[in-house]
mmCIF file of C-alpha atoms in Angstrom:
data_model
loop_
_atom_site.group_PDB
_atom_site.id
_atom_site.type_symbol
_atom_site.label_atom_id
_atom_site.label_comp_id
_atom_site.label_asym_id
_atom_site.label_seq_id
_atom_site.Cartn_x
_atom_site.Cartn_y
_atom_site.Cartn_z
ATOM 1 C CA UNK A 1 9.848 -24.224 37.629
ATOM 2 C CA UNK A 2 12.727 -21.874 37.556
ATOM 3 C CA UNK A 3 15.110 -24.925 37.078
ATOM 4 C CA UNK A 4 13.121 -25.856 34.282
ATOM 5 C CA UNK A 5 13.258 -22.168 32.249
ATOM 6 C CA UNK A 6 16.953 -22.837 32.889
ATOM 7 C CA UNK A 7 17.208 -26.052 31.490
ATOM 8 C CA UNK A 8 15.296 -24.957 28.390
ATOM 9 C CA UNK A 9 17.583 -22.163 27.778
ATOM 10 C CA UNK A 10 20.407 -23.845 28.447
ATOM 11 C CA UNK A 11 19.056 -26.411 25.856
ATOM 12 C CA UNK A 12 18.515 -23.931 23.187
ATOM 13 C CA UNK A 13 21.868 -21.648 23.711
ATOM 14 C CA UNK A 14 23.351 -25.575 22.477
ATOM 15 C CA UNK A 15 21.127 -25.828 19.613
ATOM 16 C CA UNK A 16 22.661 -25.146 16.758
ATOM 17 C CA UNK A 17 19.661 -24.653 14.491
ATOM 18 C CA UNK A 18 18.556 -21.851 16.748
ATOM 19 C CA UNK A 19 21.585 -20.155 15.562
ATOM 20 C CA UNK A 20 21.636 -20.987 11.891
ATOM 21 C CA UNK A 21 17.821 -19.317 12.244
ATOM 22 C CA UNK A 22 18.892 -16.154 13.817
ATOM 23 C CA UNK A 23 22.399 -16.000 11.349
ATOM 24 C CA UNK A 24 19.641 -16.177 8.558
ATOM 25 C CA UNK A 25 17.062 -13.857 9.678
ATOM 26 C CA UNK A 26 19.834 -10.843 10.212
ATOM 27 C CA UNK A 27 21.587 -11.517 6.901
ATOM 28 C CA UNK A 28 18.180 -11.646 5.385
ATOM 29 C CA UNK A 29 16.722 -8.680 7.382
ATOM 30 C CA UNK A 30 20.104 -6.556 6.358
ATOM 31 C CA UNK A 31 20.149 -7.218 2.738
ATOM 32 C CA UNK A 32 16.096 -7.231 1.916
ATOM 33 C CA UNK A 33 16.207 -3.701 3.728
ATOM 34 C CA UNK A 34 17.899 -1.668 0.658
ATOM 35 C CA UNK A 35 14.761 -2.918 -1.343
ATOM 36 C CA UNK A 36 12.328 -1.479 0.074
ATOM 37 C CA UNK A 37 14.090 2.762 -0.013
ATOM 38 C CA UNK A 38 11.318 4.137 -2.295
ATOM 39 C CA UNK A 39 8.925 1.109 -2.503
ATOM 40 C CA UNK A 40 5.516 1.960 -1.158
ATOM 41 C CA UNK A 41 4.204 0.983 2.636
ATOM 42 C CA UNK A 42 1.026 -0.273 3.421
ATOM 43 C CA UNK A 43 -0.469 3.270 3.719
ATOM 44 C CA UNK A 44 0.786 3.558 -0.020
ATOM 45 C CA UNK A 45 3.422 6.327 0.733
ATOM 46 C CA UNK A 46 7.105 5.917 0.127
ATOM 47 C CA UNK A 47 9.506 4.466 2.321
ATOM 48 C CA UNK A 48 12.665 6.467 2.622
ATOM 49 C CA UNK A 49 14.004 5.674 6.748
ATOM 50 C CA UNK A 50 14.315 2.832 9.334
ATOM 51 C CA UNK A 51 11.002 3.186 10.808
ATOM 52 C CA UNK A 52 8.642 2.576 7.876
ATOM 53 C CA UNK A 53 11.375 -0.128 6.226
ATOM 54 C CA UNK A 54 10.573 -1.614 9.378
ATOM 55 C CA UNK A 55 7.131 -1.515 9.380
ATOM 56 C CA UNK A 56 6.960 -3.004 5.857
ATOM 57 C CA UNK A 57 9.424 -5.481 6.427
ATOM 58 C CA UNK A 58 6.944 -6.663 9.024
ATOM 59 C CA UNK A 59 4.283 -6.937 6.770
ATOM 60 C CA UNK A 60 6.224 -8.517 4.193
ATOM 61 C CA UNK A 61 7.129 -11.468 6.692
ATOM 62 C CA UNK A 62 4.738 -14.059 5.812
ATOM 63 C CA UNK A 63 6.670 -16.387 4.018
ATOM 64 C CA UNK A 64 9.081 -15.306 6.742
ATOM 65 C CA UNK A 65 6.874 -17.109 9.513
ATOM 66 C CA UNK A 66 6.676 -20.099 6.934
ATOM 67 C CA UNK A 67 10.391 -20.539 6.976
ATOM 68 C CA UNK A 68 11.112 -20.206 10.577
ATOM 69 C CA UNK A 69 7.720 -22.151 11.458
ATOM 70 C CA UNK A 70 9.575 -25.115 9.877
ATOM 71 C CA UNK A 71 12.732 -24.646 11.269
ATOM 72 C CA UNK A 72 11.310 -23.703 14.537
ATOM 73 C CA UNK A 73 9.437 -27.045 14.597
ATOM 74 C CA UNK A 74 11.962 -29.026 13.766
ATOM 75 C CA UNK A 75 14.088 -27.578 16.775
ATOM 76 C CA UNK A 76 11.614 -28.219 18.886
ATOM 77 C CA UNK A 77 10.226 -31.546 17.652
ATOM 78 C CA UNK A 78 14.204 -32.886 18.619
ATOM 79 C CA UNK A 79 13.764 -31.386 21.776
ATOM 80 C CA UNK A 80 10.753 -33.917 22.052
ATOM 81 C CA UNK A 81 12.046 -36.786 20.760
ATOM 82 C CA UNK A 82 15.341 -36.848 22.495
ATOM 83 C CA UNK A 83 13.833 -37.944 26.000
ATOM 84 C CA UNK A 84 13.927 -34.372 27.663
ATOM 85 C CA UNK A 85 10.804 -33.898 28.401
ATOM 86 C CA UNK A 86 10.435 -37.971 30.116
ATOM 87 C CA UNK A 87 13.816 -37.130 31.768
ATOM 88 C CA UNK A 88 11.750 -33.740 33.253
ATOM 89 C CA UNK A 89 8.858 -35.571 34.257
ATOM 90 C CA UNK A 90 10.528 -38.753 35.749
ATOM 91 C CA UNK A 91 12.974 -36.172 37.760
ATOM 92 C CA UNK A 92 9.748 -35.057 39.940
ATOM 93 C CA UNK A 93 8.027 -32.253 37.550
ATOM 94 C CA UNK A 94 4.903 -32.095 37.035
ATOM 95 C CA UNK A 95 3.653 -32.124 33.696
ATOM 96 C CA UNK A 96 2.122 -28.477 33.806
ATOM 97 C CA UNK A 97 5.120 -27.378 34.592
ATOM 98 C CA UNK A 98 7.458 -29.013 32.062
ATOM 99 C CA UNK A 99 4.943 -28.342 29.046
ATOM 100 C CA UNK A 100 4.607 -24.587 29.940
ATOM 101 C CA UNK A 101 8.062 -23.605 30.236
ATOM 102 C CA UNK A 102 9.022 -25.403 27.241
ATOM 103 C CA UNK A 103 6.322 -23.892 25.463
ATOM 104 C CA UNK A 104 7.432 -20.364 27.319
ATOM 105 C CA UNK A 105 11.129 -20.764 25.570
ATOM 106 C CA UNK A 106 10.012 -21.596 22.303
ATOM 107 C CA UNK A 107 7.884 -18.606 21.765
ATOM 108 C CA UNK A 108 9.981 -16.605 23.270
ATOM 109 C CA UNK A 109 13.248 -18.030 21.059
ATOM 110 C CA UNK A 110 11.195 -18.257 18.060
ATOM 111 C CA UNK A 111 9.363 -14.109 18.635
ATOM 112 C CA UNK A 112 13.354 -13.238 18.771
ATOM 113 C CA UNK A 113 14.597 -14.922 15.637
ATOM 114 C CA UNK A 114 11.427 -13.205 13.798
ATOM 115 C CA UNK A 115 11.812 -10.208 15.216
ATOM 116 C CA UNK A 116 15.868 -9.974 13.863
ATOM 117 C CA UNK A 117 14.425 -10.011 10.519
ATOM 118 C CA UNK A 118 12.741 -6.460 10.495
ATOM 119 C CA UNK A 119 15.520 -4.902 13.456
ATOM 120 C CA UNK A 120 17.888 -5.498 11.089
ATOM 121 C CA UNK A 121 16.643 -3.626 7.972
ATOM 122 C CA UNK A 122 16.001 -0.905 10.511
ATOM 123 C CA UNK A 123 18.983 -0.768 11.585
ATOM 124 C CA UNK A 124 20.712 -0.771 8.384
ATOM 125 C CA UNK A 125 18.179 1.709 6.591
ATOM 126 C CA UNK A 126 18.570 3.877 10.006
ATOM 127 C CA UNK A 127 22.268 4.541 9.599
ATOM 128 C CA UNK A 128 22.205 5.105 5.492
ATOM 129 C CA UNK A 129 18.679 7.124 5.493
ATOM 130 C CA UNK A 130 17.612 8.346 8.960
ATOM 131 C CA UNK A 131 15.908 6.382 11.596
ATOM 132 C CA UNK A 132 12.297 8.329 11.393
ATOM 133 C CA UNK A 133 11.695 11.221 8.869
ATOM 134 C CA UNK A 134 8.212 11.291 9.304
ATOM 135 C CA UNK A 135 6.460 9.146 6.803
ATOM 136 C CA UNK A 136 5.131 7.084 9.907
ATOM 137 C CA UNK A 137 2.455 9.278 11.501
ATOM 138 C CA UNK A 138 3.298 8.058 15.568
ATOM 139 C CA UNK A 139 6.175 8.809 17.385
ATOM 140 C CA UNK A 140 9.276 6.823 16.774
ATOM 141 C CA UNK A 141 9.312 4.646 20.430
ATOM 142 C CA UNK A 142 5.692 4.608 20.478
ATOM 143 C CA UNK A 143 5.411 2.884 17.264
ATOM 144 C CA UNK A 144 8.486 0.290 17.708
ATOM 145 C CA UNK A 145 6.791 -0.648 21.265
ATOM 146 C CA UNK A 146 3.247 -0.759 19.939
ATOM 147 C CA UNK A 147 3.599 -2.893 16.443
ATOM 148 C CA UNK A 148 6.583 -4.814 18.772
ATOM 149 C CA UNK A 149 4.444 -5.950 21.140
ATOM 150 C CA UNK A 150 1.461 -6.903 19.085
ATOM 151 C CA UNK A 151 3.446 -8.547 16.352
ATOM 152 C CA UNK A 152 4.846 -10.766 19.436
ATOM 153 C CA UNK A 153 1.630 -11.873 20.569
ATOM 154 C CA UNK A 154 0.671 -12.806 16.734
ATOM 155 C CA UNK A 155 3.499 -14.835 16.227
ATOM 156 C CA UNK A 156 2.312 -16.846 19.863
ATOM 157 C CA UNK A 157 -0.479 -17.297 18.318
ATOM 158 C CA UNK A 158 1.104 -18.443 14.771
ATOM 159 C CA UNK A 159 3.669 -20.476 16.486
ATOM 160 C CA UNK A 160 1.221 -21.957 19.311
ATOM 161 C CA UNK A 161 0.471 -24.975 16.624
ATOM 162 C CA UNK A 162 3.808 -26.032 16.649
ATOM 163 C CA UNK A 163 3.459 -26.557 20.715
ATOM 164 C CA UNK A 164 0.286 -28.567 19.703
ATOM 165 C CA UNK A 165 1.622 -30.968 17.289
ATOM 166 C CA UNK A 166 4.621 -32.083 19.343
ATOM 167 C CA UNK A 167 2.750 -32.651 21.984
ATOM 168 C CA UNK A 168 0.697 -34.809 19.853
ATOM 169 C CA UNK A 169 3.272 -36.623 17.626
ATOM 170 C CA UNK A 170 6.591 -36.164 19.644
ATOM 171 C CA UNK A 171 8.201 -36.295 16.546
ATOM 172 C CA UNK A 172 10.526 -34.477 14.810
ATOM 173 C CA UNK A 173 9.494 -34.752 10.987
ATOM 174 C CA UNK A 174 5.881 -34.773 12.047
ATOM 175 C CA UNK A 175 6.127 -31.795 14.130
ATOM 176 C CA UNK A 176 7.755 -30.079 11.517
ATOM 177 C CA UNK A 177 5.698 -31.459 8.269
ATOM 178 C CA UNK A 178 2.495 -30.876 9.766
ATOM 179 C CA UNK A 179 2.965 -26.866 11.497
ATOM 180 C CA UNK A 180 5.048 -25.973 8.402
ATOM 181 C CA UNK A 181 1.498 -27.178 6.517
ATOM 182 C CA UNK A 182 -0.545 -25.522 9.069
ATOM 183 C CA UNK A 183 1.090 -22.130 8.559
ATOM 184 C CA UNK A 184 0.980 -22.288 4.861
ATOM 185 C CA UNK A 185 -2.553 -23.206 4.782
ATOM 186 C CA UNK A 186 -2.884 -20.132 7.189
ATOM 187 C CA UNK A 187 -1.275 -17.379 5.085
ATOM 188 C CA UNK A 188 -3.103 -18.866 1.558
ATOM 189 C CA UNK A 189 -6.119 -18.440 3.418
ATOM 190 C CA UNK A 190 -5.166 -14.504 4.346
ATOM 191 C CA UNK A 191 -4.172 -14.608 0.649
ATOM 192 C CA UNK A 192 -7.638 -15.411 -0.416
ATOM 193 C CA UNK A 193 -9.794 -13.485 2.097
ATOM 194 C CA UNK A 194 -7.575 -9.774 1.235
ATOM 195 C CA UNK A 195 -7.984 -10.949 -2.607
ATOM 196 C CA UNK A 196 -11.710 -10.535 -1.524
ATOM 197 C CA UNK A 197 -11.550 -7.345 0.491
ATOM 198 C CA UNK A 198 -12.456 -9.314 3.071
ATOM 199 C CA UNK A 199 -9.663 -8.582 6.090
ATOM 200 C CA UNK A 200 -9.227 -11.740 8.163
ATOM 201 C CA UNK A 201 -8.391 -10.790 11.895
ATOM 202 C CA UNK A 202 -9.330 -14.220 12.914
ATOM 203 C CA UNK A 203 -6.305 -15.394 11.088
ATOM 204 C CA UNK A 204 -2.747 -15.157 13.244
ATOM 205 C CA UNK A 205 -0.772 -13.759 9.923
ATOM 206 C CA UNK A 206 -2.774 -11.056 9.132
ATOM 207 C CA UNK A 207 -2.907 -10.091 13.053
ATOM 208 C CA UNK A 208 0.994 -9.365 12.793
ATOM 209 C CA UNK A 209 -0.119 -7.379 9.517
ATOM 210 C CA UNK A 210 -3.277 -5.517 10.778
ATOM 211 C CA UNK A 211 -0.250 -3.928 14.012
ATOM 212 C CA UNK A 212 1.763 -2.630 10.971
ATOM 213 C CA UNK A 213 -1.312 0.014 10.619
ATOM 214 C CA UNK A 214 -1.100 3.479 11.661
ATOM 215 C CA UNK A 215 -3.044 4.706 13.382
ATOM 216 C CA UNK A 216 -4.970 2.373 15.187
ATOM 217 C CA UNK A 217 -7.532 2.995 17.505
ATOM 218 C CA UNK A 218 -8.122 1.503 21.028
ATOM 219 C CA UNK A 219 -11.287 -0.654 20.072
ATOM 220 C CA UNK A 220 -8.591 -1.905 17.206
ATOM 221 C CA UNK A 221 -5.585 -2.490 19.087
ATOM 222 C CA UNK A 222 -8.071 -4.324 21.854
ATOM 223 C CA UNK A 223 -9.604 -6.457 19.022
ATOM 224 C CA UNK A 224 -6.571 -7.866 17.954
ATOM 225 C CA UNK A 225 -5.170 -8.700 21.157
ATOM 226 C CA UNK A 226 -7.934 -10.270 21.814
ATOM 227 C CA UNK A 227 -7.860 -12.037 18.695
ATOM 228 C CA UNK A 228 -4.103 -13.363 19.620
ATOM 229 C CA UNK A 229 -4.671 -13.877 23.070
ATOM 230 C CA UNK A 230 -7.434 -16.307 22.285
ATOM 231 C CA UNK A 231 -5.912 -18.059 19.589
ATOM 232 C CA UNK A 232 -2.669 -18.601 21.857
ATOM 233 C CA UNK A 233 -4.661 -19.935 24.644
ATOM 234 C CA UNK A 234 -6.789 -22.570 22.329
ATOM 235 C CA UNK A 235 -3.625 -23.995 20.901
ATOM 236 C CA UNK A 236 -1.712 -23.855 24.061
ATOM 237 C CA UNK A 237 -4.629 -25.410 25.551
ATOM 238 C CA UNK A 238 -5.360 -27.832 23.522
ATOM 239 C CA UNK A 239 -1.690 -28.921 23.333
ATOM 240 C CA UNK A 240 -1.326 -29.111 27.020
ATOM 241 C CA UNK A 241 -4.420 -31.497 27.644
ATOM 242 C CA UNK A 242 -2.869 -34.094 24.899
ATOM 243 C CA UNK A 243 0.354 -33.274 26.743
ATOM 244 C CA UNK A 244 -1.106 -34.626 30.179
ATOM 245 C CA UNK A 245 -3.042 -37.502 28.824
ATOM 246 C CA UNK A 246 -0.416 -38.783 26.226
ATOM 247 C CA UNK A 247 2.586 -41.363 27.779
ATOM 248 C CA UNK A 248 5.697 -39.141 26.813
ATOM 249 C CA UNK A 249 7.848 -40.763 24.769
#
């Protein structure tokens, strides 16, 4: 399994789309930052450091998750289609094995390119403003670990249908067509539930949202972990029993 992780990295370290998505998210992240000094945050008070740019730049990210969730899909319906994964299977892996630490890379890949996005405008606002003057009620480390870590789990969980669909087409345009759809359809519908007051933590965009949130409270944080968690493992499990049935291309 270890020799597959390997491979997989080694795979994406050559692709260059993975770094056209990461050169895009930092130039993005750097040069959206400066708009959002003296815009309002969620909680409706004004941002003015690194810490709540960050926070709102999180937020902000759904069409963010649209645009990588295409590009992301297309990188890894290539990595499909190219013969990789028959190559992996034919040299002796088993198919758990092979689907799981592909899908293990991608989300991992794909949480980092996201997560440049928001790093950078903190960053950036950090050294012109201050890192933390306050305006965010938690500590500084506890609140970049906290909304970090959640915000990673609901982009597994946002990303997970990619995973799905190429096991199901092996395709690139498909793959990518069909989970750029899937997360559009998924951020109109938090769109039209918050139009309604209605929060939607069943949704994976407005779980990366809902972290942004100070403060939350344990029977919070634990409801949308769950909420991730399960949504990961239904996509992820879903995608691996097509994955062992289907002949690999």
């Amino acid at each position: 399994m270890l020799a597959l992780i390997k491979m997989e990295f080694y795979q994406l370290v050559r692709n260059r789309l993975f770094y056209l998505m990461a050169g895009i998210s930092i130039v993005f992240g750097a040069l959206m930052s400066s708009g959002y000094i003296g815009d309002t945050n969620p909680f409706g008070v004004p941002m003015a450091d690194g810490l709540s740019v960050f926070g709102g730049m999180v937020y902000d990210s759904t069409m963010w998750l649209i645009v990588i969730g295409a590009m992301s899909a297309l990188m890894l319906g290539q990595s499909a289609s190219d013969k990789t994964l028959a190559l992996a299977v034919s040299a002796g892996h088993s198919r758990t094995s092979v689907y799981f630490c592909k899908a293990l890379v991608f989300l991992l890949a794909v949480n980092i390119v996201m997560f440049f996005y928001p790093f950078a405008g903190l960053i950036v606002t950090g050294a012109a403003q201050g890192f933390d003057k306050g305006i965010i009620a938690e500590p500084f480390a506890q609140y970049l670990l906290r909304v970090t870590g959640m915000v990673f789990l609901a982009n597994c969980a946002v990303f997970s249908v990619s995973i799905l669909l190429m096991a199901v087409f092996q395709d690139a345009a498909k793959t990518t067509a069909c989970a750029a759809l899937a997360i559009i359809l998924e951020s109109f519908g938090m769109i039209f539930f918050l139009s309604r007051r209605m929060p939607p933590l069943w949704l994976p965009p407005y779980m990366a949202r809902a972290a942004v949130f100070t403060p939350l409270n344990i029977s919070q944080v634990i409801l949308i972990l769950t909420a991730c968690l399960g949504f990961t493992a239904l996509l992820l499990g879903a995608g691996y029993f097509v994955f062992r049935k289907r002949e690999i291309k």
